[in-house]
mmCIF file of N, CA and C in Angstrom:
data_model
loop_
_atom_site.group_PDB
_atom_site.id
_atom_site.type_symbol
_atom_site.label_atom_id
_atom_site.label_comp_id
_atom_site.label_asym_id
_atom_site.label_seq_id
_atom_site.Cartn_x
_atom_site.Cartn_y
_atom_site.Cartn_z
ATOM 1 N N UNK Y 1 -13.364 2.979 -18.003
ATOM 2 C CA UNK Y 1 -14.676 2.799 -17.439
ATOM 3 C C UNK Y 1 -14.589 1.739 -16.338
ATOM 4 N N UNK Y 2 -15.098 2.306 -15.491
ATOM 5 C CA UNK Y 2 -15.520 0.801 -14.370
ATOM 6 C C UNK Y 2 -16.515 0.238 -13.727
ATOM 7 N N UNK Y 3 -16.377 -1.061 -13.914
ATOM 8 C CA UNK Y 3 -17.422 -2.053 -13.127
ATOM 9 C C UNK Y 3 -17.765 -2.514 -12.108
ATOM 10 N N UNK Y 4 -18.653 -2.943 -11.506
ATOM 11 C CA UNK Y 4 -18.568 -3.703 -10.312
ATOM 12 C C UNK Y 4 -18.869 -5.243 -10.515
ATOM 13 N N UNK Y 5 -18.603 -5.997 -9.715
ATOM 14 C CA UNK Y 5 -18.798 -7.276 -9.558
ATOM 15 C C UNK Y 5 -19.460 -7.721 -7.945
ATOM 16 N N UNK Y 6 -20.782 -8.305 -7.841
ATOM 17 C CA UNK Y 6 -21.229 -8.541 -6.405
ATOM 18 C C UNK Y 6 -21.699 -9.541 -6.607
ATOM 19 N N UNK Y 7 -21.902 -10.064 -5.337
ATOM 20 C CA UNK Y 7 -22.515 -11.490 -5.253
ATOM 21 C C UNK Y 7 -23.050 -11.599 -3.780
ATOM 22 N N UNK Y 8 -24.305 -11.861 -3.190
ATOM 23 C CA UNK Y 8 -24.253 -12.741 -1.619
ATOM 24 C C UNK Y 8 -24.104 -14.449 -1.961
ATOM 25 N N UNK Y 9 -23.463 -14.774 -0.968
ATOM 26 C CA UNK Y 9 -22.917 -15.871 -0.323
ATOM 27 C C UNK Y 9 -23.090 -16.835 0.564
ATOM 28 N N UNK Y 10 -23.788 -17.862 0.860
ATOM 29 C CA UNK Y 10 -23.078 -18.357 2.082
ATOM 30 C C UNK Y 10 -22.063 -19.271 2.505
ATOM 31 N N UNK Y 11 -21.077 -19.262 1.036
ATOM 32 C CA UNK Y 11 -19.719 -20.273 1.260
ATOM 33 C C UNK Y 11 -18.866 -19.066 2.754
ATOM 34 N N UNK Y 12 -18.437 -20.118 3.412
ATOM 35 C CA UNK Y 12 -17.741 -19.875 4.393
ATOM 36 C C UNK Y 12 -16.063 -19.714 3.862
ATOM 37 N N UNK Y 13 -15.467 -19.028 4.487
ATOM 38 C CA UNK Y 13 -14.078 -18.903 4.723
ATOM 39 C C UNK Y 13 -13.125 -18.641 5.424
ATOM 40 N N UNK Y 14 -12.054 -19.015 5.703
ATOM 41 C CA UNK Y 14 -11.041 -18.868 6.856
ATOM 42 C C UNK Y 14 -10.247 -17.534 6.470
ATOM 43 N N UNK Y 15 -9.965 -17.186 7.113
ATOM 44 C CA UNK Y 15 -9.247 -16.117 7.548
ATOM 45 C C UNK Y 15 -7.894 -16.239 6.574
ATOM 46 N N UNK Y 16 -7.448 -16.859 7.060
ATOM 47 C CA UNK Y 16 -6.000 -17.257 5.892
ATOM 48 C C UNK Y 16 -6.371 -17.453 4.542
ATOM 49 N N UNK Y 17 -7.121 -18.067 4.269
ATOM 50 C CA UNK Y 17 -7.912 -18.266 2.800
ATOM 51 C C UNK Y 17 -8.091 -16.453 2.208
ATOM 52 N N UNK Y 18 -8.748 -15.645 2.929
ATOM 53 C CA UNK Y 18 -9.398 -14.989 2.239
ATOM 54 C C UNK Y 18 -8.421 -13.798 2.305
ATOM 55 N N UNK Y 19 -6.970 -14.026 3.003
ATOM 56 C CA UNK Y 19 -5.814 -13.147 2.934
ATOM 57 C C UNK Y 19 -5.167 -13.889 1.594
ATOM 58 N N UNK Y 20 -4.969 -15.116 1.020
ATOM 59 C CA UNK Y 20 -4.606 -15.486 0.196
ATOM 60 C C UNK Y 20 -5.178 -14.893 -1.342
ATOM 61 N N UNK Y 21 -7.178 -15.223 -1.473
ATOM 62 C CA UNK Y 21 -7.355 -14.058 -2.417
ATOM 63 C C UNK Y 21 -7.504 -12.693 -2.550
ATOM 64 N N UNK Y 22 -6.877 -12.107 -1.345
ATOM 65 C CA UNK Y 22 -6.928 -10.581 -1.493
ATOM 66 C C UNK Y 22 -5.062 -10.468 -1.839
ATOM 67 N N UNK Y 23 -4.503 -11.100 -1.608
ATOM 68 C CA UNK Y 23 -3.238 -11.649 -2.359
ATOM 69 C C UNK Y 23 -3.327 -11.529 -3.884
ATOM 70 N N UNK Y 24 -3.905 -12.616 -3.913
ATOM 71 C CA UNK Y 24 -4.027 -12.675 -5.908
ATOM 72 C C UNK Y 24 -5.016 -11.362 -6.558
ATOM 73 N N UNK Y 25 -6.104 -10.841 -5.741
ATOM 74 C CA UNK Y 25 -6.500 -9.841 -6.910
ATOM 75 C C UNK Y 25 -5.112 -8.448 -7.021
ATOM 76 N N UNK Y 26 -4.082 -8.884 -6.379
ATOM 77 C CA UNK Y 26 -2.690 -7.546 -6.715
ATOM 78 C C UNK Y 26 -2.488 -8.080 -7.861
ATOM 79 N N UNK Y 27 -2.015 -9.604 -8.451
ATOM 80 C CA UNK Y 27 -1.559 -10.073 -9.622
ATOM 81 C C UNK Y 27 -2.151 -9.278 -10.946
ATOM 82 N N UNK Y 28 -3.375 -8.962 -10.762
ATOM 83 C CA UNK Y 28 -3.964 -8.149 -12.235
ATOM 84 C C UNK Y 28 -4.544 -9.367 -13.318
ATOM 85 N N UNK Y 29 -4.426 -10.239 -12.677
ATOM 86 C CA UNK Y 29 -4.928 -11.813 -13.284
ATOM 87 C C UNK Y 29 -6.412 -11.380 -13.395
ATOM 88 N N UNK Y 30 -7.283 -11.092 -13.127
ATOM 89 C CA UNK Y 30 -8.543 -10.797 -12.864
ATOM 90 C C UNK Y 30 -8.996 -9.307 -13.244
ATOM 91 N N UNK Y 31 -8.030 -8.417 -13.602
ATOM 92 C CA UNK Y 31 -8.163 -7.129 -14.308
ATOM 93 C C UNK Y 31 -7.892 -6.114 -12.664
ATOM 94 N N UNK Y 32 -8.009 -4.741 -13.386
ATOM 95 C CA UNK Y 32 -7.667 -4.084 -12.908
ATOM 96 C C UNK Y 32 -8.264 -3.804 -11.809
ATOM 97 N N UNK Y 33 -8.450 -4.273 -10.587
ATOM 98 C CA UNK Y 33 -8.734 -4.174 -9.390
ATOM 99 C C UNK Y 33 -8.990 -3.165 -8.646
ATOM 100 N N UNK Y 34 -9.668 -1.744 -8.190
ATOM 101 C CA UNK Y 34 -9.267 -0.795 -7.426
ATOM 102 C C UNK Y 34 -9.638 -1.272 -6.364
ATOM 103 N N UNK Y 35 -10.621 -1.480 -6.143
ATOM 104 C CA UNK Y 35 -11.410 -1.832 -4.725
ATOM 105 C C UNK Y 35 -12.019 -3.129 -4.485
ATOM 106 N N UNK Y 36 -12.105 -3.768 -3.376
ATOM 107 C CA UNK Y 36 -12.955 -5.004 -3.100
ATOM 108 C C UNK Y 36 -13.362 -4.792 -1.262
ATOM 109 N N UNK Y 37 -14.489 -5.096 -1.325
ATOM 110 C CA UNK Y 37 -15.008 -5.379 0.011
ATOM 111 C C UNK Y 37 -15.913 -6.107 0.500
ATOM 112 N N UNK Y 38 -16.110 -6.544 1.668
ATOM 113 C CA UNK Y 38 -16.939 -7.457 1.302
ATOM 114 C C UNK Y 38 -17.305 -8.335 3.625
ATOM 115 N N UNK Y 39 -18.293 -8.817 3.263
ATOM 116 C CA UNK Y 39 -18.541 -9.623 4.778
ATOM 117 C C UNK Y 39 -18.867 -10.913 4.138
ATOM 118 N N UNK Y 40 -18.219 -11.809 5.622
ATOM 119 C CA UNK Y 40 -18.575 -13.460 4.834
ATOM 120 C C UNK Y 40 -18.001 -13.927 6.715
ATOM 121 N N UNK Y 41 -19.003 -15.121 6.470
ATOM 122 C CA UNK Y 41 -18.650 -16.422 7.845
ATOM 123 C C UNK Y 41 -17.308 -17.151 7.821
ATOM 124 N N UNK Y 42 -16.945 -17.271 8.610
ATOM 125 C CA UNK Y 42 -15.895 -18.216 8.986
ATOM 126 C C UNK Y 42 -16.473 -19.425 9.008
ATOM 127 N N UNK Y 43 -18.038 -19.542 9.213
ATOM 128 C CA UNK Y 43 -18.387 -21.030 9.330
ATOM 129 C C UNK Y 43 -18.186 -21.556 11.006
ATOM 130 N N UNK Y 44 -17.662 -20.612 11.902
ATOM 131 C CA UNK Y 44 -17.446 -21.167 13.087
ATOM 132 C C UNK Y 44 -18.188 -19.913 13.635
ATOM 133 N N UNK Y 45 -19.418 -19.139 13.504
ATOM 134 C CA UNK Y 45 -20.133 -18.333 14.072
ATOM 135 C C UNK Y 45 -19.556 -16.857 13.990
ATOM 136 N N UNK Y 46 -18.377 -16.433 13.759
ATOM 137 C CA UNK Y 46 -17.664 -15.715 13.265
ATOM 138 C C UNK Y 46 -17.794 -14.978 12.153
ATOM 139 N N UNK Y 47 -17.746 -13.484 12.017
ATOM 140 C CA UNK Y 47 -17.992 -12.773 10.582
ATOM 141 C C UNK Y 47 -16.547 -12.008 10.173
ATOM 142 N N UNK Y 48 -16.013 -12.397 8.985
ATOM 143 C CA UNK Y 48 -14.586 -11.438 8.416
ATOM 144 C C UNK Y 48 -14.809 -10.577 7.728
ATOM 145 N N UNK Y 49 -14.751 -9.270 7.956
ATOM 146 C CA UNK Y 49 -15.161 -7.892 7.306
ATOM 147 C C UNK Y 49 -13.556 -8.233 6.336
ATOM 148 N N UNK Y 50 -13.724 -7.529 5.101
ATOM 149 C CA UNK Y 50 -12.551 -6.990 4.117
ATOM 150 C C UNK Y 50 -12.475 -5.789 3.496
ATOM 151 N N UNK Y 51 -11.404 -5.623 2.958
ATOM 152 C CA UNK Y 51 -11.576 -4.026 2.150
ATOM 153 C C UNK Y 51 -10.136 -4.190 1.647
ATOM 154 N N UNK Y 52 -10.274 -3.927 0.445
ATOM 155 C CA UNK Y 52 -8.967 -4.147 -0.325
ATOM 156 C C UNK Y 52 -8.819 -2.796 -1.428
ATOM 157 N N UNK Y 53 -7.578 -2.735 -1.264
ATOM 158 C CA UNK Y 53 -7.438 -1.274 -2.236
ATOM 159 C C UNK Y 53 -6.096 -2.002 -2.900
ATOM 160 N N UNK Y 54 -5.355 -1.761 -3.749
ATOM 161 C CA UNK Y 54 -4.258 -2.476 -4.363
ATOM 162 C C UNK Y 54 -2.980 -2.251 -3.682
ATOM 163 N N UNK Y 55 -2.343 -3.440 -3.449
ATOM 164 C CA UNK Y 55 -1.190 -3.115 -2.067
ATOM 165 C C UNK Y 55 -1.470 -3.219 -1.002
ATOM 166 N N UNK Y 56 -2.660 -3.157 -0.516
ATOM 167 C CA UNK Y 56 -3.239 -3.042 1.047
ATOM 168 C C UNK Y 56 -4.614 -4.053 1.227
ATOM 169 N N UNK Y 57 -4.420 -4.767 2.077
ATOM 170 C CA UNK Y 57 -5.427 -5.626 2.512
ATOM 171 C C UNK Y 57 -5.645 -5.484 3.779
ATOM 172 N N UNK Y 58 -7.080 -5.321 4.536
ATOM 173 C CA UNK Y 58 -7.231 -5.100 5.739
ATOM 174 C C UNK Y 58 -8.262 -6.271 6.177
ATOM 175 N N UNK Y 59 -8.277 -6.943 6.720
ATOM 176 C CA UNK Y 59 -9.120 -8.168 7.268
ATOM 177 C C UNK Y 59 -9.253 -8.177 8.572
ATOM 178 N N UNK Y 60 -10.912 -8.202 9.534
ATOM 179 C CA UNK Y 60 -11.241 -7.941 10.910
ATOM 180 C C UNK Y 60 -12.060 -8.939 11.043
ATOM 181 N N UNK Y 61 -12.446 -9.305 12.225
ATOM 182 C CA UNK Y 61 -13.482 -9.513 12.407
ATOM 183 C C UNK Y 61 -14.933 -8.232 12.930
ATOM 184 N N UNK Y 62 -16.027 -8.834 12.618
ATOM 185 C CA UNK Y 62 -17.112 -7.832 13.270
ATOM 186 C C UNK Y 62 -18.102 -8.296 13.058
ATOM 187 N N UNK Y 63 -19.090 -7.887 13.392
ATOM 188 C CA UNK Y 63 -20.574 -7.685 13.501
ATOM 189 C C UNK Y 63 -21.124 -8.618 12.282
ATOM 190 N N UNK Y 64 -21.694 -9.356 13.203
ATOM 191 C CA UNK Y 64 -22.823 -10.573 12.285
ATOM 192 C C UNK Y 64 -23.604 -9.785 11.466
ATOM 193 N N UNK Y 65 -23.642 -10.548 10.036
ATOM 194 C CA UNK Y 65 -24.774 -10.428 9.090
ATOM 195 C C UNK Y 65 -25.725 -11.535 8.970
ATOM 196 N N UNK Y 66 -26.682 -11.414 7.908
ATOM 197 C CA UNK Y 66 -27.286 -12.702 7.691
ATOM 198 C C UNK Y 66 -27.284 -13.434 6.379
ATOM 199 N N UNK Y 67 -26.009 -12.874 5.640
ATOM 200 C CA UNK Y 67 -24.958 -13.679 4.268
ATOM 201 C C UNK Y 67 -23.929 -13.108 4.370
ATOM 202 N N UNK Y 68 -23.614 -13.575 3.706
ATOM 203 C CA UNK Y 68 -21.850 -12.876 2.992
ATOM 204 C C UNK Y 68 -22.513 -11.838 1.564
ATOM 205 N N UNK Y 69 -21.403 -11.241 1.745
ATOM 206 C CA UNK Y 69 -21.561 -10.047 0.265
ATOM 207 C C UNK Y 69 -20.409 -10.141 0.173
ATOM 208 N N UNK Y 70 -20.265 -9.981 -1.195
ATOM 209 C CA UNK Y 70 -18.618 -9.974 -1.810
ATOM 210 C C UNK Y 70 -18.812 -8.729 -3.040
ATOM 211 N N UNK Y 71 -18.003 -7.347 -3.156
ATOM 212 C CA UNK Y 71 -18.277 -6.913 -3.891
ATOM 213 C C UNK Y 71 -16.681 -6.276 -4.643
ATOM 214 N N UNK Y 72 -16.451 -6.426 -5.688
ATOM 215 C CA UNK Y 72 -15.301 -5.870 -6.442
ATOM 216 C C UNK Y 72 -15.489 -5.005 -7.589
ATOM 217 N N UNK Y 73 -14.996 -4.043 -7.405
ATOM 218 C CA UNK Y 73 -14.962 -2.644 -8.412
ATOM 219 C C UNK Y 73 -13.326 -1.887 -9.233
ATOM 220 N N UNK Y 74 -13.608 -2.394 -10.596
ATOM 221 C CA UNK Y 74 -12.050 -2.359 -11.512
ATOM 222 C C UNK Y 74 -12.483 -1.979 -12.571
ATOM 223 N N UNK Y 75 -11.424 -2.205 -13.618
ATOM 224 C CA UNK Y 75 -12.008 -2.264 -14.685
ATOM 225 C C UNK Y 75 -11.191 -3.812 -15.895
ATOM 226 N N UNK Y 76 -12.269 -3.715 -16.478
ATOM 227 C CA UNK Y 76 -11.769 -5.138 -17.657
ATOM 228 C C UNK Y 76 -11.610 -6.523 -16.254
ATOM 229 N N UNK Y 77 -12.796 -6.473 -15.310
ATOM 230 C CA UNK Y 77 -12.792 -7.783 -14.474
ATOM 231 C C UNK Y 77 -12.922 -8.810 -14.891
ATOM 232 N N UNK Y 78 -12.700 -10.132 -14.774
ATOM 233 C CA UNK Y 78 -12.670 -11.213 -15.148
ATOM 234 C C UNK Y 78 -13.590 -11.603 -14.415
ATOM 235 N N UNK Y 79 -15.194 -11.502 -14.321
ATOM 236 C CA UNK Y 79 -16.494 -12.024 -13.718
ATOM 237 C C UNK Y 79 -16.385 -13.485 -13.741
ATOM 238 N N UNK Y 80 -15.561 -14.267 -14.488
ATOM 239 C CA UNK Y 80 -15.465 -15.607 -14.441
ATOM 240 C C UNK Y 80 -14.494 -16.265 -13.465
ATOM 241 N N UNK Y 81 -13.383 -15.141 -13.622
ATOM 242 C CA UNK Y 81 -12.346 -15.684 -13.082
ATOM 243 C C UNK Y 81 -12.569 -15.300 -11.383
ATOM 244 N N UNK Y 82 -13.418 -14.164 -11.187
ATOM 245 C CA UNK Y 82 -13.849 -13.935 -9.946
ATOM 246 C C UNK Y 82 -14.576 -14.838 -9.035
ATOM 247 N N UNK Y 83 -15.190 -15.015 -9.986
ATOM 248 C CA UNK Y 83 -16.360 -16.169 -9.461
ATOM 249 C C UNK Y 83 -15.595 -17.478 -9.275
ATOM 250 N N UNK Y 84 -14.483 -18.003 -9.782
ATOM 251 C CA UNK Y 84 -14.153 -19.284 -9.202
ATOM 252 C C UNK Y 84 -13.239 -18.468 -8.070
ATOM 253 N N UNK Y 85 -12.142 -17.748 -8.413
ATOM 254 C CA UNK Y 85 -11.772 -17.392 -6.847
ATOM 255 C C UNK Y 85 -12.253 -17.413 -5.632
ATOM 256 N N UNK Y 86 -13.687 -16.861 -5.702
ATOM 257 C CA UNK Y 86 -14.263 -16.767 -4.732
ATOM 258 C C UNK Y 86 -15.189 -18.033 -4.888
ATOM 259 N N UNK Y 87 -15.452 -19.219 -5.296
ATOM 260 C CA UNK Y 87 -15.791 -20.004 -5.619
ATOM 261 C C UNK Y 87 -17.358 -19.901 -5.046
ATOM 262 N N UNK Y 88 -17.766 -18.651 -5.832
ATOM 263 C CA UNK Y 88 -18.998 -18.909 -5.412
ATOM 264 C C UNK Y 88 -19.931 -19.640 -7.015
#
């Protein structure tokens, strides 16, 4: 069976940062991962689109929102352990 996990945001993040946790959800530390996607600020006026499938991370910039959304879809997620990753 699978879940989702979402949240809006307005913690900011760098670019390198948010290649680092699309890094760790491959570990399986956080459960079984299929998908994650998501928009969020750089904090420097800047928006980083994501999309993560397991093995593959794609990170852009694009088109302003007016929050961040963070959304992850697996199964047996660690909603706790998500939530400090993404330290929201």
């Amino acid at each position: 069976m699978f879940t989702s996990w979402g949240v809006e945001t307005t913690r900011t993040f760098s670019e390198e940062k948010l290649r680092h946790i699309l890094k760790l959800l491959d570990t399986g530390c956080f459960g079984a991962v299929l998908r994650a996607k998501g928009i969020v600020s750089d904090g420097e006026g800047k928006w980083i689109h994501f999309d993560y499938v397991p093995e593959e991370h794609d990170v852009r910039f694009g088109a302003a929102d007016y929050t961040g959304r963070l959304c992850v879809i697996g199964s047996k997620l660690d909603e706790q352990g998500l939530k400090t990753l993404f330290e929201v």
